[in-house]
Amino acid sequence: MIKYTDEHLLIGQIGTFFTLLAFAAALVAFFSYYKTTQLSDTLEEKPWKLLSRGAFIVNAISVLALFVTLYLIIYNHYFEYKYAHQHSKRSLDVQYLLSCFWEGQEGSFMLWGFWNAVIGLVLLKYAKKWEAPVMTVVSLLQVFLASFLIGIYFFDQRIGSNPFVLMRNEFPDAPIFQDPNYLSKYLTDGNGLNILLQNYWMVIHPPILFLGFSSAVVPYAFAVAGLWKKDHKGWVRPVMPWALFCAGILGLGIMMGAAWAYESLTFGGYWAWDPVENASLVPWLLLVAGIHTLLIFQSTGHSLKASYAFIALSYLLVLYSTFLTRTGVLGDTSVHSFTGEGSTLYWHLIIMMLVFLIAPLVFYFKDKKNIPVEVKEENLDSREFWMFVGSLLLFIAGLYIIILTSLPFFNKLFGTKWAIGEDVEFVYNRIMILVAIILGVLTAMTQYLKYKNTTRKYLWSKLWIPSIVAVVLSLSISYFGGIQYDKYGMGYLAAIHLALFSSVYAVIANFHYLASIVKWKMKAAGASIAHVGFGMMLVGILISSAKKELISENRTGIAVAGLKDAKGKDEDPRENVTLIYNIPTPMGKYTVTYLGDSTVEKDDRVYFKIKFLKTDTSDNSITEEFDVRPNAFLMKSGEGTQLSSNPGARHYLSNDVFVYITSWLNPDNIKDTAAFNYKTVSAGDTVFYSNGFIVVDKMLAANKNDNKDLPVVDSAWLSELSVFAKDGRKFTSTPAYFIKDGGSSVKTDTIMEQSLIFALERKGNEVKLGVKESNAVMRYITLKAYRFPWINLLWLGTIIMVFGFLLSMWNRLKAKLYVV
């Protein structure tokens, strides 16, 4: 038996113990809460409830211990553990060690379980009579989340993946593990963190997103509890604060992901309808639809069944999104990177989804006849009718998105070959632009409607001012803003202008509602504030997308081949400008200069400095000057060193300039294998090269006796060359050849823009011109740059919308509307 050195086994044993304890405690809590729910006698309930609470608290403590234990393994670089070796590295900054934690499957499930435990502890205190049925669902979720981490075998089938497994146990046949000193000899460092995750947004985005996912179980649990206990009205009040909290936090998490994409990916924006983005958006859409139908039910008694459906579906889609993004069924259709063993998770997640699908269906059909339904139809001029239309539209939008997102899964399931097509964004946008038009108008008008019935006179008296203001303002933006995005024809352009009007209308009308009806009373302002934020988001999306300006239009004549974007697709050389070191280059309205690059010890990135100048054409005065500092990771592969770029941006109130590097050539890293091609020349001769031709203007011979300007050498042969490139540019060069004390020396001259090196050589009485074309001459970068006008409206709108959701939640808690 080999006695290994330098291993830290105790911390892994502690982690494994708490993994099993968390699973066992969750099972006990689930069963005990189930028994408590089924019992009707208070005396019989009490011991079961005490056991349930104790078990759940043990589970929560165990999950916290797991969290701390795994982080300590990563923080201390214990590379004997597979998880630390796969996801971390000694050179990583401390803040990115948290990103290592949730990069892998096990860590992300642990983060999910951590938030679920925190939420469960809150429910223990505040759920009151709903504690037992709601916590039955929450505890069941904890059972599944813990099962993803236990990593035990059941009839040759492994259940879960233990994050505390040792490398030598996972790969026992590897030769390095025959050496007791393998840690100090071979596993001195880890594989490191995915370069896309080495961004500050990925330190804060996943915890917020997972808090949103975790909190989505609470509305679902209340809906199941309402069906289970046949209390179809009682669950609505206590669920509303949780639903609002989840909508706010999940929305914030999604938009944090958009901010990460904007700063870390190179597809030139913040949203590309990537499958992982879509999978997180759809549950939010269904949850917001459910919130609105719950409001309808509270006020009119309508839409209870719809509320059950939307709330249940929102959480089922959280589970489905987990299935899509973590089992590998999406293939290579997503730019997001997820690690883990998809095959071991496939059936595990299928079973989890089925359990959470079957439970509400069983309870629903058992008591379907007793679910209250309002027989009277809603009036067309009532608030509840148009709120339901909006909710239904959100559902349809979510359904459209999730079906298209699931095509790779459907293809694997049914053996089909359905595909969206090349222009993925347009396939989604052509429908979502219509959704935005309708939602914008509904968001503007619906709050002015009264429940059950509204007279047209009343509605017009409230809406005429915001309507006129919205028309004038949107027309001004359309006309003076120069929105002429006609890539997909005039019909799509018209839809953009209509959507712009409806979005502006949503902002103005809700702002007016706050001022004229709510009178800025915060206890009733939450919904209007959220609507203002939503409208601002739509305005920001429309303007920044329709007016997104490519400023790196290539007019230099230099085209670099083989450029790739973040999705691995070929970049158009006409949209990428090559900047030669320290040479100012015109680029749209700017003159851009590549000032240099630098590296930092123990950092795999190269940091670039690019100077932008904007001048007034009338007097050449500088009107704008700034530096942009993008960076890129250097990745070594079989094809050489590849770049993975992180964009740099210059932020203004009204726009962002967004820049990323698509190629980099540093001559210090290139071996020059090119040779000089010599030809005998004299004044007036012409020599051709691959990108143009060279004219020998002068060829002079001199010696120190005849020329007093040659005191240092004995004799010299001097030349003046004119170089004419194919693109019309002209350059000059002056190579020379010297003799002193019987020895010779050559003065070469370089034209970096053309990758040319010139030299002279003397053979007898002849002078030869040497021409060498070499990539090792030129130091350059190639970049792509965009300008996003009014992008800050999107980020500001997000903050306002989230604030509106949380304010509504707080107002309901403060008014104790959640107490039953």
mmCIF file with all atom_site columns, C-alpha atoms in Angstrom, residues 270-397:
data_model
loop_
_atom_site.group_PDB
_atom_site.id
_atom_site.type_symbol
_atom_site.label_atom_id
_atom_site.label_alt_id
_atom_site.label_comp_id
_atom_site.label_asym_id
_atom_site.label_entity_id
_atom_site.label_seq_id
_atom_site.pdbx_PDB_ins_code
_atom_site.Cartn_x
_atom_site.Cartn_y
_atom_site.Cartn_z
_atom_site.occupancy
_atom_site.B_iso_or_equiv
_atom_site.pdbx_formal_charge
_atom_site.auth_seq_id
_atom_site.auth_comp_id
_atom_site.auth_asym_id
_atom_site.auth_atom_id
_atom_site.pdbx_PDB_model_num
ATOM 1   C CA . TYR A 1 270 ? -25.336 42.067 -24.480 1.00 0.00 ? 270 TYR A CA 1
ATOM 2   C CA . TRP A 1 271 ? -27.898 39.593 -25.823 1.00 0.00 ? 271 TRP A CA 1
ATOM 3   C CA . ALA A 1 272 ? -27.524 37.141 -28.683 1.00 0.00 ? 272 ALA A CA 1
ATOM 4   C CA . TRP A 1 273 ? -30.463 34.784 -27.992 1.00 0.00 ? 273 TRP A CA 1
ATOM 5   C CA . ASP A 1 274 ? -27.959 32.227 -26.808 1.00 0.00 ? 274 ASP A CA 1
ATOM 6   C CA . PRO A 1 275 ? -29.700 29.060 -25.474 1.00 0.00 ? 275 PRO A CA 1
ATOM 7   C CA . VAL A 1 276 ? -28.422 29.630 -21.933 1.00 0.00 ? 276 VAL A CA 1
ATOM 8   C CA . GLU A 1 277 ? -29.684 33.221 -21.953 1.00 0.00 ? 277 GLU A CA 1
ATOM 9   C CA . ASN A 1 278 ? -33.048 32.060 -23.251 1.00 0.00 ? 278 ASN A CA 1
ATOM 10  C CA . ALA A 1 279 ? -33.331 29.281 -20.686 1.00 0.00 ? 279 ALA A CA 1
ATOM 11  C CA . SER A 1 280 ? -33.055 31.802 -17.847 1.00 0.00 ? 280 SER A CA 1
ATOM 12  C CA . LEU A 1 281 ? -35.375 34.373 -19.458 1.00 0.00 ? 281 LEU A CA 1
ATOM 13  C CA . VAL A 1 282 ? -38.384 32.135 -20.064 1.00 0.00 ? 282 VAL A CA 1
ATOM 14  C CA . PRO A 1 283 ? -39.049 31.268 -16.368 1.00 0.00 ? 283 PRO A CA 1
ATOM 15  C CA . TRP A 1 284 ? -38.975 34.995 -15.606 1.00 0.00 ? 284 TRP A CA 1
ATOM 16  C CA . LEU A 1 285 ? -41.549 35.721 -18.330 1.00 0.00 ? 285 LEU A CA 1
ATOM 17  C CA . LEU A 1 286 ? -43.895 33.043 -16.956 1.00 0.00 ? 286 LEU A CA 1
ATOM 18  C CA . LEU A 1 287 ? -43.415 34.262 -13.382 1.00 0.00 ? 287 LEU A CA 1
ATOM 19  C CA . VAL A 1 288 ? -44.285 37.851 -14.339 1.00 0.00 ? 288 VAL A CA 1
ATOM 20  C CA . ALA A 1 289 ? -47.365 36.520 -16.149 1.00 0.00 ? 289 ALA A CA 1
ATOM 21  C CA . GLY A 1 290 ? -48.305 34.642 -12.965 1.00 0.00 ? 290 GLY A CA 1
ATOM 22  C CA . ILE A 1 291 ? -47.896 37.739 -10.798 1.00 0.00 ? 291 ILE A CA 1
ATOM 23  C CA . HIS A 1 292 ? -50.349 39.641 -12.981 1.00 0.00 ? 292 HIS A CA 1
ATOM 24  C CA . THR A 1 293 ? -52.944 36.848 -12.994 1.00 0.00 ? 293 THR A CA 1
ATOM 25  C CA . LEU A 1 294 ? -52.628 36.586 -9.192  1.00 0.00 ? 294 LEU A CA 1
ATOM 26  C CA . LEU A 1 295 ? -53.415 40.302 -8.992  1.00 0.00 ? 295 LEU A CA 1
ATOM 27  C CA . ILE A 1 296 ? -56.436 39.705 -11.217 1.00 0.00 ? 296 ILE A CA 1
ATOM 28  C CA . PHE A 1 297 ? -57.652 36.926 -8.932  1.00 0.00 ? 297 PHE A CA 1
ATOM 29  C CA . GLN A 1 298 ? -57.205 39.009 -5.798  1.00 0.00 ? 298 GLN A CA 1
ATOM 30  C CA . SER A 1 299 ? -59.290 41.822 -7.262  1.00 0.00 ? 299 SER A CA 1
ATOM 31  C CA . THR A 1 300 ? -61.935 40.013 -9.304  1.00 0.00 ? 300 THR A CA 1
ATOM 32  C CA . GLY A 1 301 ? -61.798 36.258 -8.679  1.00 0.00 ? 301 GLY A CA 1
ATOM 33  C CA . HIS A 1 302 ? -60.821 35.580 -12.294 1.00 0.00 ? 302 HIS A CA 1
ATOM 34  C CA . SER A 1 303 ? -57.726 33.725 -13.590 1.00 0.00 ? 303 SER A CA 1
ATOM 35  C CA . LEU A 1 304 ? -56.997 31.392 -10.656 1.00 0.00 ? 304 LEU A CA 1
ATOM 36  C CA . LYS A 1 305 ? -56.369 28.400 -12.905 1.00 0.00 ? 305 LYS A CA 1
ATOM 37  C CA . ALA A 1 306 ? -54.117 30.501 -15.086 1.00 0.00 ? 306 ALA A CA 1
ATOM 38  C CA . SER A 1 307 ? -52.228 31.588 -11.964 1.00 0.00 ? 307 SER A CA 1
ATOM 39  C CA . TYR A 1 308 ? -51.689 27.970 -10.938 1.00 0.00 ? 308 TYR A CA 1
ATOM 40  C CA . ALA A 1 309 ? -50.442 27.163 -14.444 1.00 0.00 ? 309 ALA A CA 1
ATOM 41  C CA . PHE A 1 310 ? -48.083 30.150 -14.832 1.00 0.00 ? 310 PHE A CA 1
ATOM 42  C CA . ILE A 1 311 ? -46.564 29.805 -11.354 1.00 0.00 ? 311 ILE A CA 1
ATOM 43  C CA . ALA A 1 312 ? -46.032 26.050 -11.696 1.00 0.00 ? 312 ALA A CA 1
ATOM 44  C CA . LEU A 1 313 ? -44.638 26.350 -15.214 1.00 0.00 ? 313 LEU A CA 1
ATOM 45  C CA . SER A 1 314 ? -42.214 29.084 -14.214 1.00 0.00 ? 314 SER A CA 1
ATOM 46  C CA . TYR A 1 315 ? -40.455 26.731 -11.790 1.00 0.00 ? 315 TYR A CA 1
ATOM 47  C CA . LEU A 1 316 ? -40.706 23.711 -14.058 1.00 0.00 ? 316 LEU A CA 1
ATOM 48  C CA . LEU A 1 317 ? -38.924 25.800 -16.665 1.00 0.00 ? 317 LEU A CA 1
ATOM 49  C CA . VAL A 1 318 ? -36.183 26.593 -14.131 1.00 0.00 ? 318 VAL A CA 1
ATOM 50  C CA . LEU A 1 319 ? -35.638 22.843 -13.843 1.00 0.00 ? 319 LEU A CA 1
ATOM 51  C CA . TYR A 1 320 ? -35.880 22.410 -17.613 1.00 0.00 ? 320 TYR A CA 1
ATOM 52  C CA . SER A 1 321 ? -33.325 25.169 -18.176 1.00 0.00 ? 321 SER A CA 1
ATOM 53  C CA . THR A 1 322 ? -31.004 23.311 -15.781 1.00 0.00 ? 322 THR A CA 1
ATOM 54  C CA . PHE A 1 323 ? -31.528 20.167 -17.823 1.00 0.00 ? 323 PHE A CA 1
ATOM 55  C CA . LEU A 1 324 ? -30.799 21.927 -21.117 1.00 0.00 ? 324 LEU A CA 1
ATOM 56  C CA . THR A 1 325 ? -27.652 23.700 -19.969 1.00 0.00 ? 325 THR A CA 1
ATOM 57  C CA . ARG A 1 326 ? -26.033 20.927 -17.921 1.00 0.00 ? 326 ARG A CA 1
ATOM 58  C CA . THR A 1 327 ? -26.592 17.673 -19.770 1.00 0.00 ? 327 THR A CA 1
ATOM 59  C CA . GLY A 1 328 ? -24.902 18.555 -23.055 1.00 0.00 ? 328 GLY A CA 1
ATOM 60  C CA . VAL A 1 329 ? -28.114 18.291 -25.092 1.00 0.00 ? 329 VAL A CA 1
ATOM 61  C CA . LEU A 1 330 ? -27.556 21.781 -26.512 1.00 0.00 ? 330 LEU A CA 1
ATOM 62  C CA . GLY A 1 331 ? -24.295 20.654 -28.069 1.00 0.00 ? 331 GLY A CA 1
ATOM 63  C CA . ASP A 1 332 ? -22.179 23.516 -29.370 1.00 0.00 ? 332 ASP A CA 1
ATOM 64  C CA . THR A 1 333 ? -25.076 25.934 -29.856 1.00 0.00 ? 333 THR A CA 1
ATOM 65  C CA . SER A 1 334 ? -24.119 28.030 -26.817 1.00 0.00 ? 334 SER A CA 1
ATOM 66  C CA . VAL A 1 335 ? -21.065 30.236 -26.275 1.00 0.00 ? 335 VAL A CA 1
ATOM 67  C CA . HIS A 1 336 ? -21.414 29.695 -22.535 1.00 0.00 ? 336 HIS A CA 1
ATOM 68  C CA . SER A 1 337 ? -19.137 27.137 -20.979 1.00 0.00 ? 337 SER A CA 1
ATOM 69  C CA . PHE A 1 338 ? -20.488 24.507 -18.617 1.00 0.00 ? 338 PHE A CA 1
ATOM 70  C CA . THR A 1 339 ? -18.438 21.747 -17.120 1.00 0.00 ? 339 THR A CA 1
ATOM 71  C CA . GLY A 1 340 ? -19.458 18.392 -15.774 1.00 0.00 ? 340 GLY A CA 1
ATOM 72  C CA . GLU A 1 341 ? -20.584 14.960 -16.847 1.00 0.00 ? 341 GLU A CA 1
ATOM 73  C CA . GLY A 1 342 ? -23.798 15.485 -18.757 1.00 0.00 ? 342 GLY A CA 1
ATOM 74  C CA . SER A 1 343 ? -24.541 11.757 -19.211 1.00 0.00 ? 343 SER A CA 1
ATOM 75  C CA . THR A 1 344 ? -24.611 11.092 -15.439 1.00 0.00 ? 344 THR A CA 1
ATOM 76  C CA . LEU A 1 345 ? -27.021 13.987 -14.963 1.00 0.00 ? 345 LEU A CA 1
ATOM 77  C CA . TYR A 1 346 ? -29.406 13.251 -17.809 1.00 0.00 ? 346 TYR A CA 1
ATOM 78  C CA . TRP A 1 347 ? -31.752 10.779 -16.120 1.00 0.00 ? 347 TRP A CA 1
ATOM 79  C CA . HIS A 1 348 ? -31.171 12.327 -12.724 1.00 0.00 ? 348 HIS A CA 1
ATOM 80  C CA . LEU A 1 349 ? -32.606 15.621 -13.941 1.00 0.00 ? 349 LEU A CA 1
ATOM 81  C CA . ILE A 1 350 ? -35.346 13.878 -15.943 1.00 0.00 ? 350 ILE A CA 1
ATOM 82  C CA . ILE A 1 351 ? -36.589 12.190 -12.775 1.00 0.00 ? 351 ILE A CA 1
ATOM 83  C CA . MET A 1 352 ? -36.415 15.480 -10.882 1.00 0.00 ? 352 MET A CA 1
ATOM 84  C CA . MET A 1 353 ? -38.474 17.273 -13.540 1.00 0.00 ? 353 MET A CA 1
ATOM 85  C CA . LEU A 1 354 ? -41.049 14.500 -13.656 1.00 0.00 ? 354 LEU A CA 1
ATOM 86  C CA . VAL A 1 355 ? -41.526 14.535 -9.874  1.00 0.00 ? 355 VAL A CA 1
ATOM 87  C CA . PHE A 1 356 ? -42.068 18.293 -9.818  1.00 0.00 ? 356 PHE A CA 1
ATOM 88  C CA . LEU A 1 357 ? -44.386 18.034 -12.848 1.00 0.00 ? 357 LEU A CA 1
ATOM 89  C CA . ILE A 1 358 ? -46.512 15.151 -11.571 1.00 0.00 ? 358 ILE A CA 1
ATOM 90  C CA . ALA A 1 359 ? -47.104 16.562 -8.059  1.00 0.00 ? 359 ALA A CA 1
ATOM 91  C CA . PRO A 1 360 ? -49.180 19.647 -9.053  1.00 0.00 ? 360 PRO A CA 1
ATOM 92  C CA . LEU A 1 361 ? -50.977 17.698 -11.797 1.00 0.00 ? 361 LEU A CA 1
ATOM 93  C CA . VAL A 1 362 ? -52.116 15.007 -9.339  1.00 0.00 ? 362 VAL A CA 1
ATOM 94  C CA . PHE A 1 363 ? -53.376 17.561 -6.815  1.00 0.00 ? 363 PHE A CA 1
ATOM 95  C CA . TYR A 1 364 ? -55.013 19.631 -9.544  1.00 0.00 ? 364 TYR A CA 1
ATOM 96  C CA . PHE A 1 365 ? -57.029 16.779 -11.037 1.00 0.00 ? 365 PHE A CA 1
ATOM 97  C CA . LYS A 1 366 ? -57.999 15.507 -7.581  1.00 0.00 ? 366 LYS A CA 1
ATOM 98  C CA . ASP A 1 367 ? -59.708 18.808 -6.775  1.00 0.00 ? 367 ASP A CA 1
ATOM 99  C CA . LYS A 1 368 ? -60.290 20.321 -10.195 1.00 0.00 ? 368 LYS A CA 1
ATOM 100 C CA . LYS A 1 369 ? -64.047 20.717 -9.662  1.00 0.00 ? 369 LYS A CA 1
ATOM 101 C CA . ASN A 1 370 ? -63.602 22.755 -6.495  1.00 0.00 ? 370 ASN A CA 1
ATOM 102 C CA . ILE A 1 371 ? -61.200 25.331 -7.932  1.00 0.00 ? 371 ILE A CA 1
ATOM 103 C CA . PRO A 1 372 ? -63.243 28.558 -8.037  1.00 0.00 ? 372 PRO A CA 1
ATOM 104 C CA . VAL A 1 373 ? -64.009 29.921 -11.467 1.00 0.00 ? 373 VAL A CA 1
ATOM 105 C CA . GLU A 1 374 ? -65.818 33.164 -12.227 1.00 0.00 ? 374 GLU A CA 1
ATOM 106 C CA . VAL A 1 375 ? -68.583 32.457 -14.717 1.00 0.00 ? 375 VAL A CA 1
ATOM 107 C CA . LYS A 1 376 ? -69.048 36.077 -15.722 1.00 0.00 ? 376 LYS A CA 1
ATOM 108 C CA . GLU A 1 377 ? -66.784 37.125 -18.587 1.00 0.00 ? 377 GLU A CA 1
ATOM 109 C CA . GLU A 1 378 ? -64.457 40.089 -18.143 1.00 0.00 ? 378 GLU A CA 1
ATOM 110 C CA . ASN A 1 379 ? -65.481 43.315 -19.875 1.00 0.00 ? 379 ASN A CA 1
ATOM 111 C CA . LEU A 1 380 ? -63.282 44.477 -22.721 1.00 0.00 ? 380 LEU A CA 1
ATOM 112 C CA . ASP A 1 381 ? -62.858 47.839 -20.989 1.00 0.00 ? 381 ASP A CA 1
ATOM 113 C CA . SER A 1 382 ? -61.747 46.331 -17.670 1.00 0.00 ? 382 SER A CA 1
ATOM 114 C CA . ARG A 1 383 ? -58.253 46.230 -16.210 1.00 0.00 ? 383 ARG A CA 1
ATOM 115 C CA . GLU A 1 384 ? -58.360 42.474 -15.602 1.00 0.00 ? 384 GLU A CA 1
ATOM 116 C CA . PHE A 1 385 ? -59.114 41.681 -19.262 1.00 0.00 ? 385 PHE A CA 1
ATOM 117 C CA . TRP A 1 386 ? -56.076 43.511 -20.605 1.00 0.00 ? 386 TRP A CA 1
ATOM 118 C CA . MET A 1 387 ? -53.856 42.311 -17.768 1.00 0.00 ? 387 MET A CA 1
ATOM 119 C CA . PHE A 1 388 ? -54.762 38.755 -18.757 1.00 0.00 ? 388 PHE A CA 1
ATOM 120 C CA . VAL A 1 389 ? -54.045 39.557 -22.413 1.00 0.00 ? 389 VAL A CA 1
ATOM 121 C CA . GLY A 1 390 ? -50.607 40.801 -21.375 1.00 0.00 ? 390 GLY A CA 1
ATOM 122 C CA . SER A 1 391 ? -49.992 37.686 -19.260 1.00 0.00 ? 391 SER A CA 1
ATOM 123 C CA . LEU A 1 392 ? -51.067 35.465 -22.122 1.00 0.00 ? 392 LEU A CA 1
ATOM 124 C CA . LEU A 1 393 ? -48.721 37.344 -24.457 1.00 0.00 ? 393 LEU A CA 1
ATOM 125 C CA . LEU A 1 394 ? -45.810 36.779 -22.038 1.00 0.00 ? 394 LEU A CA 1
ATOM 126 C CA . PHE A 1 395 ? -46.682 33.075 -22.003 1.00 0.00 ? 395 PHE A CA 1
ATOM 127 C CA . ILE A 1 396 ? -46.770 32.894 -25.821 1.00 0.00 ? 396 ILE A CA 1
ATOM 128 C CA . ALA A 1 397 ? -43.434 34.730 -26.059 1.00 0.00 ? 397 ALA A CA 1
#
